[in-house]
């Protein structure tokens, strides 16, 4: 029996992605075979395709990137458990699960560490789960644990029209924060406003830090949530109030170079955290019922921009890189 997968033979642009037929693997000890129902498109996948994660020990250690070429792209999906390896009782055959933090999800089937699979609760569709359950957890952990937003806090959110950005806006508002969303176009600004942002900065038209300080009455913001990385790092620091927090959770524009820690003192005794959801998993049991309640009450929404057939993964990546996307993209095998 065979499966299909989006593979790369070399690092590069979307044109390197090919739909290939492969033998269906059997799960080993501690593993599960998952039939993919929907895979989400994440910037991590783009970085994997480009070869930008190869030198990063963290991503190889956590299994988020294949060590060798050829490789199957993809880091997150929702699917059905079809088989289990020896000695695994965390999930059972037939469970609908979310597979996050792994690799090879742009496929009809994926082998995943069973310990990384989380059951998808009733009350949420497969598409909503694939588009927002893991991203929702990141937004929840960032706003509820890494820096718990307090009523009245000013929050600056970069890439606010993206999948995680829109969820960050909504969750910061649910906690009583005042949100400044940053995006690149007026068209995307409308979606950020819909997600509850009090103010929107269009980065191509204004100085981010100057605007953030003006909006916050000159003092600066309490927290910045930044998934962009290198290109926004200085603006993030300059936007913060004294004793403010910079929560970095991605590097869409590249990795932040080393810098002098004395800058944190000079700018007001600032805090920086390089966030990873893996170290906040104890929050999952509290997150799921809260997430479902917010969805049921209409206080939280997941925006799916478009669903592509698996064979059109290259088109999805091209749209993603050209910043044509507001919300989430899914691949459907």
PDB file of N, CA and C in Angstrom, residues 74-168:
ATOM      1  N   UNK A  74       6.161  19.901   6.129  1.00  0.00           N
ATOM      2  CA  UNK A  74       4.955  19.974   6.951  1.00  0.00           C
ATOM      3  C   UNK A  74       5.223  19.728   8.418  1.00  0.00           C
ATOM      4  N   UNK A  75       4.592  20.547   9.293  1.00  0.00           N
ATOM      5  CA  UNK A  75       4.839  20.451  10.730  1.00  0.00           C
ATOM      6  C   UNK A  75       3.587  20.243  11.571  1.00  0.00           C
ATOM      7  N   UNK A  76       2.386  20.441  11.015  1.00  0.00           N
ATOM      8  CA  UNK A  76       1.164  20.297  11.807  1.00  0.00           C
ATOM      9  C   UNK A  76       0.034  19.760  10.948  1.00  0.00           C
ATOM     10  N   UNK A  77      -0.818  18.938  11.564  1.00  0.00           N
ATOM     11  CA  UNK A  77      -2.002  18.437  10.846  1.00  0.00           C
ATOM     12  C   UNK A  77      -3.024  17.924  11.847  1.00  0.00           C
ATOM     13  N   UNK A  78      -4.221  17.668  11.335  1.00  0.00           N
ATOM     14  CA  UNK A  78      -5.251  16.916  12.060  1.00  0.00           C
ATOM     15  C   UNK A  78      -5.552  15.668  11.247  1.00  0.00           C
ATOM     16  N   UNK A  79      -5.672  14.547  11.930  1.00  0.00           N
ATOM     17  CA  UNK A  79      -5.940  13.301  11.219  1.00  0.00           C
ATOM     18  C   UNK A  79      -6.515  12.238  12.131  1.00  0.00           C
ATOM     19  N   UNK A  80      -6.614  11.038  11.599  1.00  0.00           N
ATOM     20  CA  UNK A  80      -7.167   9.886  12.316  1.00  0.00           C
ATOM     21  C   UNK A  80      -6.059   8.869  12.555  1.00  0.00           C
ATOM     22  N   UNK A  81      -5.933   8.387  13.786  1.00  0.00           N
ATOM     23  CA  UNK A  81      -4.945   7.356  14.094  1.00  0.00           C
ATOM     24  C   UNK A  81      -5.371   6.043  13.426  1.00  0.00           C
ATOM     25  N   UNK A  82      -4.502   5.504  12.556  1.00  0.00           N
ATOM     26  CA  UNK A  82      -4.816   4.254  11.845  1.00  0.00           C
ATOM     27  C   UNK A  82      -4.058   3.053  12.392  1.00  0.00           C
ATOM     28  N   UNK A  83      -2.915   3.273  13.017  1.00  0.00           N
ATOM     29  CA  UNK A  83      -2.139   2.160  13.576  1.00  0.00           C
ATOM     30  C   UNK A  83      -1.208   2.700  14.646  1.00  0.00           C
ATOM     31  N   UNK A  84      -0.873   1.829  15.605  1.00  0.00           N
ATOM     32  CA  UNK A  84       0.014   2.205  16.695  1.00  0.00           C
ATOM     33  C   UNK A  84       1.160   1.214  16.787  1.00  0.00           C
ATOM     34  N   UNK A  85       2.347   1.724  17.134  1.00  0.00           N
ATOM     35  CA  UNK A  85       3.491   0.864  17.371  1.00  0.00           C
ATOM     36  C   UNK A  85       3.402   0.180  18.720  1.00  0.00           C
ATOM     37  N   UNK A  86       4.312  -0.726  19.003  1.00  0.00           N
ATOM     38  CA  UNK A  86       4.289  -1.464  20.277  1.00  0.00           C
ATOM     39  C   UNK A  86       4.414  -0.541  21.485  1.00  0.00           C
ATOM     40  N   UNK A  87       3.677  -0.891  22.525  1.00  0.00           N
ATOM     41  CA  UNK A  87       3.830  -0.228  23.808  1.00  0.00           C
ATOM     42  C   UNK A  87       3.272   1.172  23.909  1.00  0.00           C
ATOM     43  N   UNK A  88       2.342   1.533  23.045  1.00  0.00           N
ATOM     44  CA  UNK A  88       1.819   2.899  23.073  1.00  0.00           C
ATOM     45  C   UNK A  88       0.349   2.906  23.475  1.00  0.00           C
ATOM     46  N   UNK A  89       0.030   3.616  24.569  1.00  0.00           N
ATOM     47  CA  UNK A  89      -1.347   3.669  25.026  1.00  0.00           C
ATOM     48  C   UNK A  89      -1.889   5.071  25.191  1.00  0.00           C
ATOM     49  N   UNK A  90      -1.133   6.056  24.724  1.00  0.00           N
ATOM     50  CA  UNK A  90      -1.540   7.460  24.889  1.00  0.00           C
ATOM     51  C   UNK A  90      -2.783   7.785  24.066  1.00  0.00           C
ATOM     52  N   UNK A  91      -2.870   7.221  22.864  1.00  0.00           N
ATOM     53  CA  UNK A  91      -4.039   7.376  21.996  1.00  0.00           C
ATOM     54  C   UNK A  91      -4.436   6.003  21.490  1.00  0.00           C
ATOM     55  N   UNK A  92      -5.605   5.937  20.840  1.00  0.00           N
ATOM     56  CA  UNK A  92      -6.048   4.647  20.317  1.00  0.00           C
ATOM     57  C   UNK A  92      -6.429   4.779  18.852  1.00  0.00           C
ATOM     58  N   UNK A  93      -6.460   3.658  18.152  1.00  0.00           N
ATOM     59  CA  UNK A  93      -6.841   3.647  16.743  1.00  0.00           C
ATOM     60  C   UNK A  93      -8.256   4.215  16.600  1.00  0.00           C
ATOM     61  N   UNK A  94      -8.436   5.101  15.621  1.00  0.00           N
ATOM     62  CA  UNK A  94      -9.723   5.745  15.397  1.00  0.00           C
ATOM     63  C   UNK A  94      -9.838   7.122  16.001  1.00  0.00           C
ATOM     64  N   UNK A  95      -8.911   7.495  16.887  1.00  0.00           N
ATOM     65  CA  UNK A  95      -8.957   8.827  17.496  1.00  0.00           C
ATOM     66  C   UNK A  95      -8.687   9.903  16.449  1.00  0.00           C
ATOM     67  N   UNK A  96      -9.419  10.999  16.543  1.00  0.00           N
ATOM     68  CA  UNK A  96      -9.105  12.195  15.756  1.00  0.00           C
ATOM     69  C   UNK A  96      -8.125  13.018  16.585  1.00  0.00           C
ATOM     70  N   UNK A  97      -6.971  13.310  16.011  1.00  0.00           N
ATOM     71  CA  UNK A  97      -5.896  13.920  16.789  1.00  0.00           C
ATOM     72  C   UNK A  97      -5.285  15.093  16.034  1.00  0.00           C
ATOM     73  N   UNK A  98      -4.640  15.954  16.802  1.00  0.00           N
ATOM     74  CA  UNK A  98      -3.821  16.996  16.208  1.00  0.00           C
ATOM     75  C   UNK A  98      -2.368  16.600  16.396  1.00  0.00           C
ATOM     76  N   UNK A  99      -1.633  16.690  15.318  1.00  0.00           N
ATOM     77  CA  UNK A  99      -0.222  16.348  15.310  1.00  0.00           C
ATOM     78  C   UNK A  99       0.551  17.650  15.148  1.00  0.00           C
ATOM     79  N   UNK A 100       1.200  18.111  16.197  1.00  0.00           N
ATOM     80  CA  UNK A 100       1.942  19.361  16.150  1.00  0.00           C
ATOM     81  C   UNK A 100       3.367  19.163  16.603  1.00  0.00           C
ATOM     82  N   UNK A 101       4.258  19.975  16.086  1.00  0.00           N
ATOM     83  CA  UNK A 101       5.652  19.892  16.494  1.00  0.00           C
ATOM     84  C   UNK A 101       6.403  18.721  15.909  1.00  0.00           C
ATOM     85  N   UNK A 102       5.889  18.147  14.817  1.00  0.00           N
ATOM     86  CA  UNK A 102       6.587  17.051  14.159  1.00  0.00           C
ATOM     87  C   UNK A 102       7.033  17.443  12.771  1.00  0.00           C
ATOM     88  N   UNK A 103       7.144  16.467  11.888  1.00  0.00           N
ATOM     89  CA  UNK A 103       7.533  16.778  10.510  1.00  0.00           C
ATOM     90  C   UNK A 103       6.873  15.800   9.560  1.00  0.00           C
ATOM     91  N   UNK A 104       6.716  16.226   8.292  1.00  0.00           N
ATOM     92  CA  UNK A 104       6.193  15.340   7.263  1.00  0.00           C
ATOM     93  C   UNK A 104       4.695  15.318   7.141  1.00  0.00           C
ATOM     94  N   UNK A 105       3.995  16.420   7.526  1.00  0.00           N
ATOM     95  CA  UNK A 105       2.536  16.394   7.544  1.00  0.00           C
ATOM     96  C   UNK A 105       1.888  16.770   6.213  1.00  0.00           C
ATOM     97  N   UNK A 106       2.663  17.237   5.226  1.00  0.00           N
ATOM     98  CA  UNK A 106       2.106  17.495   3.895  1.00  0.00           C
ATOM     99  C   UNK A 106       2.024  16.151   3.159  1.00  0.00           C
ATOM    100  N   UNK A 107       1.080  15.339   3.551  1.00  0.00           N
ATOM    101  CA  UNK A 107       1.016  13.963   3.054  1.00  0.00           C
ATOM    102  C   UNK A 107      -0.363  13.389   3.330  1.00  0.00           C
ATOM    103  N   UNK A 108      -0.628  12.239   2.734  1.00  0.00           N
ATOM    104  CA  UNK A 108      -1.868  11.533   3.050  1.00  0.00           C
ATOM    105  C   UNK A 108      -1.750  10.797   4.376  1.00  0.00           C
ATOM    106  N   UNK A 109      -0.509  10.448   4.766  1.00  0.00           N
ATOM    107  CA  UNK A 109      -0.250   9.765   6.034  1.00  0.00           C
ATOM    108  C   UNK A 109       1.057  10.299   6.619  1.00  0.00           C
ATOM    109  N   UNK A 110       1.152  10.243   7.950  1.00  0.00           N
ATOM    110  CA  UNK A 110       2.387  10.672   8.608  1.00  0.00           C
ATOM    111  C   UNK A 110       2.656   9.757   9.801  1.00  0.00           C
ATOM    112  N   UNK A 111       3.932   9.449  10.003  1.00  0.00           N
ATOM    113  CA  UNK A 111       4.361   8.765  11.218  1.00  0.00           C
ATOM    114  C   UNK A 111       4.745   9.828  12.232  1.00  0.00           C
ATOM    115  N   UNK A 112       4.192   9.735  13.428  1.00  0.00           N
ATOM    116  CA  UNK A 112       4.441  10.761  14.440  1.00  0.00           C
ATOM    117  C   UNK A 112       4.684  10.108  15.795  1.00  0.00           C
ATOM    118  N   UNK A 113       5.489  10.757  16.652  1.00  0.00           N
ATOM    119  CA  UNK A 113       5.594  10.275  18.034  1.00  0.00           C
ATOM    120  C   UNK A 113       4.221  10.343  18.700  1.00  0.00           C
ATOM    121  N   UNK A 114       3.758   9.222  19.210  1.00  0.00           N
ATOM    122  CA  UNK A 114       2.401   9.189  19.775  1.00  0.00           C
ATOM    123  C   UNK A 114       2.251  10.157  20.945  1.00  0.00           C
ATOM    124  N   UNK A 115       3.331  10.409  21.685  1.00  0.00           N
ATOM    125  CA  UNK A 115       3.251  11.318  22.835  1.00  0.00           C
ATOM    126  C   UNK A 115       2.956  12.752  22.404  1.00  0.00           C
ATOM    127  N   UNK A 116       3.211  13.064  21.114  1.00  0.00           N
ATOM    128  CA  UNK A 116       2.965  14.414  20.612  1.00  0.00           C
ATOM    129  C   UNK A 116       1.545  14.589  20.067  1.00  0.00           C
ATOM    130  N   UNK A 117       0.759  13.530  20.043  1.00  0.00           N
ATOM    131  CA  UNK A 117      -0.595  13.619  19.503  1.00  0.00           C
ATOM    132  C   UNK A 117      -1.567  14.033  20.604  1.00  0.00           C
ATOM    133  N   UNK A 118      -2.437  14.984  20.275  1.00  0.00           N
ATOM    134  CA  UNK A 118      -3.433  15.439  21.238  1.00  0.00           C
ATOM    135  C   UNK A 118      -4.821  15.200  20.660  1.00  0.00           C
ATOM    136  N   UNK A 119      -5.712  14.541  21.410  1.00  0.00           N
ATOM    137  CA  UNK A 119      -7.073  14.324  20.903  1.00  0.00           C
ATOM    138  C   UNK A 119      -7.775  15.638  20.572  1.00  0.00           C
ATOM    139  N   UNK A 120      -8.489  15.649  19.454  1.00  0.00           N
ATOM    140  CA  UNK A 120      -9.275  16.817  19.065  1.00  0.00           C
ATOM    141  C   UNK A 120     -10.657  16.676  19.705  1.00  0.00           C
ATOM    142  N   UNK A 121     -11.085  17.628  20.511  1.00  0.00           N
ATOM    143  CA  UNK A 121     -12.366  17.489  21.205  1.00  0.00           C
ATOM    144  C   UNK A 121     -13.547  17.616  20.249  1.00  0.00           C
ATOM    145  N   UNK A 122     -14.673  17.055  20.667  1.00  0.00           N
ATOM    146  CA  UNK A 122     -15.914  17.266  19.933  1.00  0.00           C
ATOM    147  C   UNK A 122     -16.286  18.747  20.015  1.00  0.00           C
ATOM    148  N   UNK A 123     -17.063  19.192  19.047  1.00  0.00           N
ATOM    149  CA  UNK A 123     -17.497  20.578  19.072  1.00  0.00           C
ATOM    150  C   UNK A 123     -16.666  21.503  18.229  1.00  0.00           C
ATOM    151  N   UNK A 124     -15.651  20.966  17.565  1.00  0.00           N
ATOM    152  CA  UNK A 124     -14.838  21.763  16.653  1.00  0.00           C
ATOM    153  C   UNK A 124     -14.605  20.948  15.387  1.00  0.00           C
ATOM    154  N   UNK A 125     -14.765  21.576  14.233  1.00  0.00           N
ATOM    155  CA  UNK A 125     -14.604  20.860  12.976  1.00  0.00           C
ATOM    156  C   UNK A 125     -13.134  20.549  12.731  1.00  0.00           C
ATOM    157  N   UNK A 126     -12.898  19.589  11.846  1.00  0.00           N
ATOM    158  CA  UNK A 126     -11.520  19.230  11.486  1.00  0.00           C
ATOM    159  C   UNK A 126     -10.781  20.432  10.917  1.00  0.00           C
ATOM    160  N   UNK A 127     -11.462  21.204  10.072  1.00  0.00           N
ATOM    161  CA  UNK A 127     -10.813  22.368   9.455  1.00  0.00           C
ATOM    162  C   UNK A 127     -10.466  23.426  10.503  1.00  0.00           C
ATOM    163  N   UNK A 128     -11.386  23.699  11.427  1.00  0.00           N
ATOM    164  CA  UNK A 128     -11.110  24.668  12.484  1.00  0.00           C
ATOM    165  C   UNK A 128      -9.961  24.195  13.373  1.00  0.00           C
ATOM    166  N   UNK A 129      -9.957  22.898  13.675  1.00  0.00           N
ATOM    167  CA  UNK A 129      -8.889  22.354  14.514  1.00  0.00           C
ATOM    168  C   UNK A 129      -7.540  22.474  13.822  1.00  0.00           C
ATOM    169  N   UNK A 130      -7.497  22.145  12.528  1.00  0.00           N
ATOM    170  CA  UNK A 130      -6.230  22.220  11.793  1.00  0.00           C
ATOM    171  C   UNK A 130      -5.751  23.654  11.660  1.00  0.00           C
ATOM    172  N   UNK A 131      -6.685  24.579  11.504  1.00  0.00           N
ATOM    173  CA  UNK A 131      -6.320  25.983  11.289  1.00  0.00           C
ATOM    174  C   UNK A 131      -6.012  26.714  12.575  1.00  0.00           C
ATOM    175  N   UNK A 132      -6.626  26.299  13.693  1.00  0.00           N
ATOM    176  CA  UNK A 132      -6.528  27.153  14.862  1.00  0.00           C
ATOM    177  C   UNK A 132      -6.241  26.526  16.206  1.00  0.00           C
ATOM    178  N   UNK A 133      -6.305  25.207  16.324  1.00  0.00           N
ATOM    179  CA  UNK A 133      -6.168  24.631  17.660  1.00  0.00           C
ATOM    180  C   UNK A 133      -4.751  24.795  18.201  1.00  0.00           C
ATOM    181  N   UNK A 134      -3.741  24.462  17.395  1.00  0.00           N
ATOM    182  CA  UNK A 134      -2.354  24.626  17.844  1.00  0.00           C
ATOM    183  C   UNK A 134      -1.973  26.088  17.910  1.00  0.00           C
ATOM    184  N   UNK A 135      -2.352  26.874  16.881  1.00  0.00           N
ATOM    185  CA  UNK A 135      -2.053  28.301  16.897  1.00  0.00           C
ATOM    186  C   UNK A 135      -2.780  28.990  18.054  1.00  0.00           C
ATOM    187  N   UNK A 136      -4.008  28.530  18.330  1.00  0.00           N
ATOM    188  CA  UNK A 136      -4.742  29.070  19.466  1.00  0.00           C
ATOM    189  C   UNK A 136      -4.025  28.798  20.777  1.00  0.00           C
ATOM    190  N   UNK A 137      -3.426  27.615  20.876  1.00  0.00           N
ATOM    191  CA  UNK A 137      -2.681  27.303  22.092  1.00  0.00           C
ATOM    192  C   UNK A 137      -1.466  28.217  22.245  1.00  0.00           C
ATOM    193  N   UNK A 138      -0.767  28.471  21.139  1.00  0.00           N
ATOM    194  CA  UNK A 138       0.376  29.382  21.215  1.00  0.00           C
ATOM    195  C   UNK A 138      -0.075  30.770  21.688  1.00  0.00           C
ATOM    196  N   UNK A 139      -1.179  31.261  21.097  1.00  0.00           N
ATOM    197  CA  UNK A 139      -1.692  32.571  21.486  1.00  0.00           C
ATOM    198  C   UNK A 139      -2.142  32.566  22.949  1.00  0.00           C
ATOM    199  N   UNK A 140      -2.764  31.483  23.379  1.00  0.00           N
ATOM    200  CA  UNK A 140      -3.219  31.358  24.759  1.00  0.00           C
ATOM    201  C   UNK A 140      -2.030  31.366  25.718  1.00  0.00           C
ATOM    202  N   UNK A 141      -1.013  30.539  25.421  1.00  0.00           N
ATOM    203  CA  UNK A 141       0.148  30.453  26.301  1.00  0.00           C
ATOM    204  C   UNK A 141       0.896  31.784  26.361  1.00  0.00           C
ATOM    205  N   UNK A 142       0.979  32.478  25.224  1.00  0.00           N
ATOM    206  CA  UNK A 142       1.665  33.767  25.195  1.00  0.00           C
ATOM    207  C   UNK A 142       0.937  34.818  26.032  1.00  0.00           C
ATOM    208  N   UNK A 143      -0.398  34.866  25.928  1.00  0.00           N
ATOM    209  CA  UNK A 143      -1.161  35.924  26.597  1.00  0.00           C
ATOM    210  C   UNK A 143      -1.603  35.562  28.010  1.00  0.00           C
ATOM    211  N   UNK A 144      -1.579  34.265  28.343  1.00  0.00           N
ATOM    212  CA  UNK A 144      -2.058  33.828  29.653  1.00  0.00           C
ATOM    213  C   UNK A 144      -0.941  33.350  30.574  1.00  0.00           C
ATOM    214  N   UNK A 145       0.226  32.990  30.018  1.00  0.00           N
ATOM    215  CA  UNK A 145       1.285  32.409  30.847  1.00  0.00           C
ATOM    216  C   UNK A 145       2.634  33.102  30.656  1.00  0.00           C
ATOM    217  N   UNK A 146       3.096  33.220  29.400  1.00  0.00           N
ATOM    218  CA  UNK A 146       4.408  33.823  29.174  1.00  0.00           C
ATOM    219  C   UNK A 146       4.419  35.274  29.643  1.00  0.00           C
ATOM    220  N   UNK A 147       3.461  36.059  29.186  1.00  0.00           N
ATOM    221  CA  UNK A 147       3.170  37.374  29.759  1.00  0.00           C
ATOM    222  C   UNK A 147       1.659  37.451  29.932  1.00  0.00           C
ATOM    223  N   UNK A 148       1.148  37.230  31.136  1.00  0.00           N
ATOM    224  CA  UNK A 148      -0.302  37.271  31.356  1.00  0.00           C
ATOM    225  C   UNK A 148      -0.797  38.715  31.236  1.00  0.00           C
ATOM    226  N   UNK A 149      -1.550  38.966  30.189  1.00  0.00           N
ATOM    227  CA  UNK A 149      -2.054  40.324  29.949  1.00  0.00           C
ATOM    228  C   UNK A 149      -3.005  40.725  31.067  1.00  0.00           C
ATOM    229  N   UNK A 150      -2.800  41.927  31.581  1.00  0.00           N
ATOM    230  CA  UNK A 150      -3.659  42.468  32.639  1.00  0.00           C
ATOM    231  C   UNK A 150      -4.602  43.512  32.050  1.00  0.00           C
ATOM    232  N   UNK A 151      -5.767  43.709  32.663  1.00  0.00           N
ATOM    233  CA  UNK A 151      -6.690  44.740  32.172  1.00  0.00           C
ATOM    234  C   UNK A 151      -5.981  46.092  32.054  1.00  0.00           C
ATOM    235  N   UNK A 152      -6.126  46.720  30.902  1.00  0.00           N
ATOM    236  CA  UNK A 152      -5.513  48.013  30.670  1.00  0.00           C
ATOM    237  C   UNK A 152      -4.126  47.977  30.085  1.00  0.00           C
ATOM    238  N   UNK A 153      -3.497  46.794  30.015  1.00  0.00           N
ATOM    239  CA  UNK A 153      -2.168  46.688  29.412  1.00  0.00           C
ATOM    240  C   UNK A 153      -2.221  47.038  27.925  1.00  0.00           C
ATOM    241  N   UNK A 154      -1.226  47.802  27.475  1.00  0.00           N
ATOM    242  CA  UNK A 154      -1.062  48.023  26.040  1.00  0.00           C
ATOM    243  C   UNK A 154      -0.233  46.874  25.476  1.00  0.00           C
ATOM    244  N   UNK A 155      -0.749  46.243  24.415  1.00  0.00           N
ATOM    245  CA  UNK A 155      -0.106  45.089  23.780  1.00  0.00           C
ATOM    246  C   UNK A 155       0.155  45.404  22.310  1.00  0.00           C
ATOM    247  N   UNK A 156       1.391  45.285  21.870  1.00  0.00           N
ATOM    248  CA  UNK A 156       1.739  45.469  20.469  1.00  0.00           C
ATOM    249  C   UNK A 156       1.932  44.105  19.837  1.00  0.00           C
ATOM    250  N   UNK A 157       1.214  43.842  18.732  1.00  0.00           N
ATOM    251  CA  UNK A 157       1.248  42.525  18.090  1.00  0.00           C
ATOM    252  C   UNK A 157       1.699  42.685  16.651  1.00  0.00           C
ATOM    253  N   UNK A 158       2.890  42.143  16.339  1.00  0.00           N
ATOM    254  CA  UNK A 158       3.392  42.173  14.972  1.00  0.00           C
ATOM    255  C   UNK A 158       2.698  41.101  14.141  1.00  0.00           C
ATOM    256  N   UNK A 159       2.693  41.302  12.808  1.00  0.00           N
ATOM    257  CA  UNK A 159       2.056  40.358  11.880  1.00  0.00           C
ATOM    258  C   UNK A 159       0.656  40.005  12.381  1.00  0.00           C
ATOM    259  N   UNK A 160      -0.089  41.035  12.756  1.00  0.00           N
ATOM    260  CA  UNK A 160      -1.371  40.826  13.430  1.00  0.00           C
ATOM    261  C   UNK A 160      -2.439  40.232  12.530  1.00  0.00           C
ATOM    262  N   UNK A 161      -2.240  40.256  11.201  1.00  0.00           N
ATOM    263  CA  UNK A 161      -3.236  39.688  10.286  1.00  0.00           C
ATOM    264  C   UNK A 161      -2.965  38.224   9.975  1.00  0.00           C
ATOM    265  N   UNK A 162      -1.891  37.670  10.515  1.00  0.00           N
ATOM    266  CA  UNK A 162      -1.601  36.249  10.304  1.00  0.00           C
ATOM    267  C   UNK A 162      -2.437  35.363  11.203  1.00  0.00           C
ATOM    268  N   UNK A 163      -2.272  34.053  11.048  1.00  0.00           N
ATOM    269  CA  UNK A 163      -3.077  33.116  11.819  1.00  0.00           C
ATOM    270  C   UNK A 163      -2.902  33.281  13.317  1.00  0.00           C
ATOM    271  N   UNK A 164      -1.652  33.297  13.802  1.00  0.00           N
ATOM    272  CA  UNK A 164      -1.401  33.486  15.222  1.00  0.00           C
ATOM    273  C   UNK A 164      -1.715  34.922  15.630  1.00  0.00           C
ATOM    274  N   UNK A 165      -1.385  35.880  14.775  1.00  0.00           N
ATOM    275  CA  UNK A 165      -1.621  37.286  15.097  1.00  0.00           C
ATOM    276  C   UNK A 165      -3.069  37.603  15.382  1.00  0.00           C
ATOM    277  N   UNK A 166      -3.980  37.096  14.542  1.00  0.00           N
ATOM    278  CA  UNK A 166      -5.408  37.346  14.762  1.00  0.00           C
ATOM    279  C   UNK A 166      -5.884  36.737  16.077  1.00  0.00           C
ATOM    280  N   UNK A 167      -5.358  35.558  16.410  1.00  0.00           N
ATOM    281  CA  UNK A 167      -5.726  34.918  17.673  1.00  0.00           C
ATOM    282  C   UNK A 167      -5.135  35.668  18.862  1.00  0.00           C
ATOM    283  N   UNK A 168      -3.917  36.177  18.711  1.00  0.00           N
ATOM    284  CA  UNK A 168      -3.318  36.982  19.778  1.00  0.00           C
ATOM    285  C   UNK A 168      -4.154  38.231  20.052  1.00  0.00           C
TER     286      UNK A 168
END
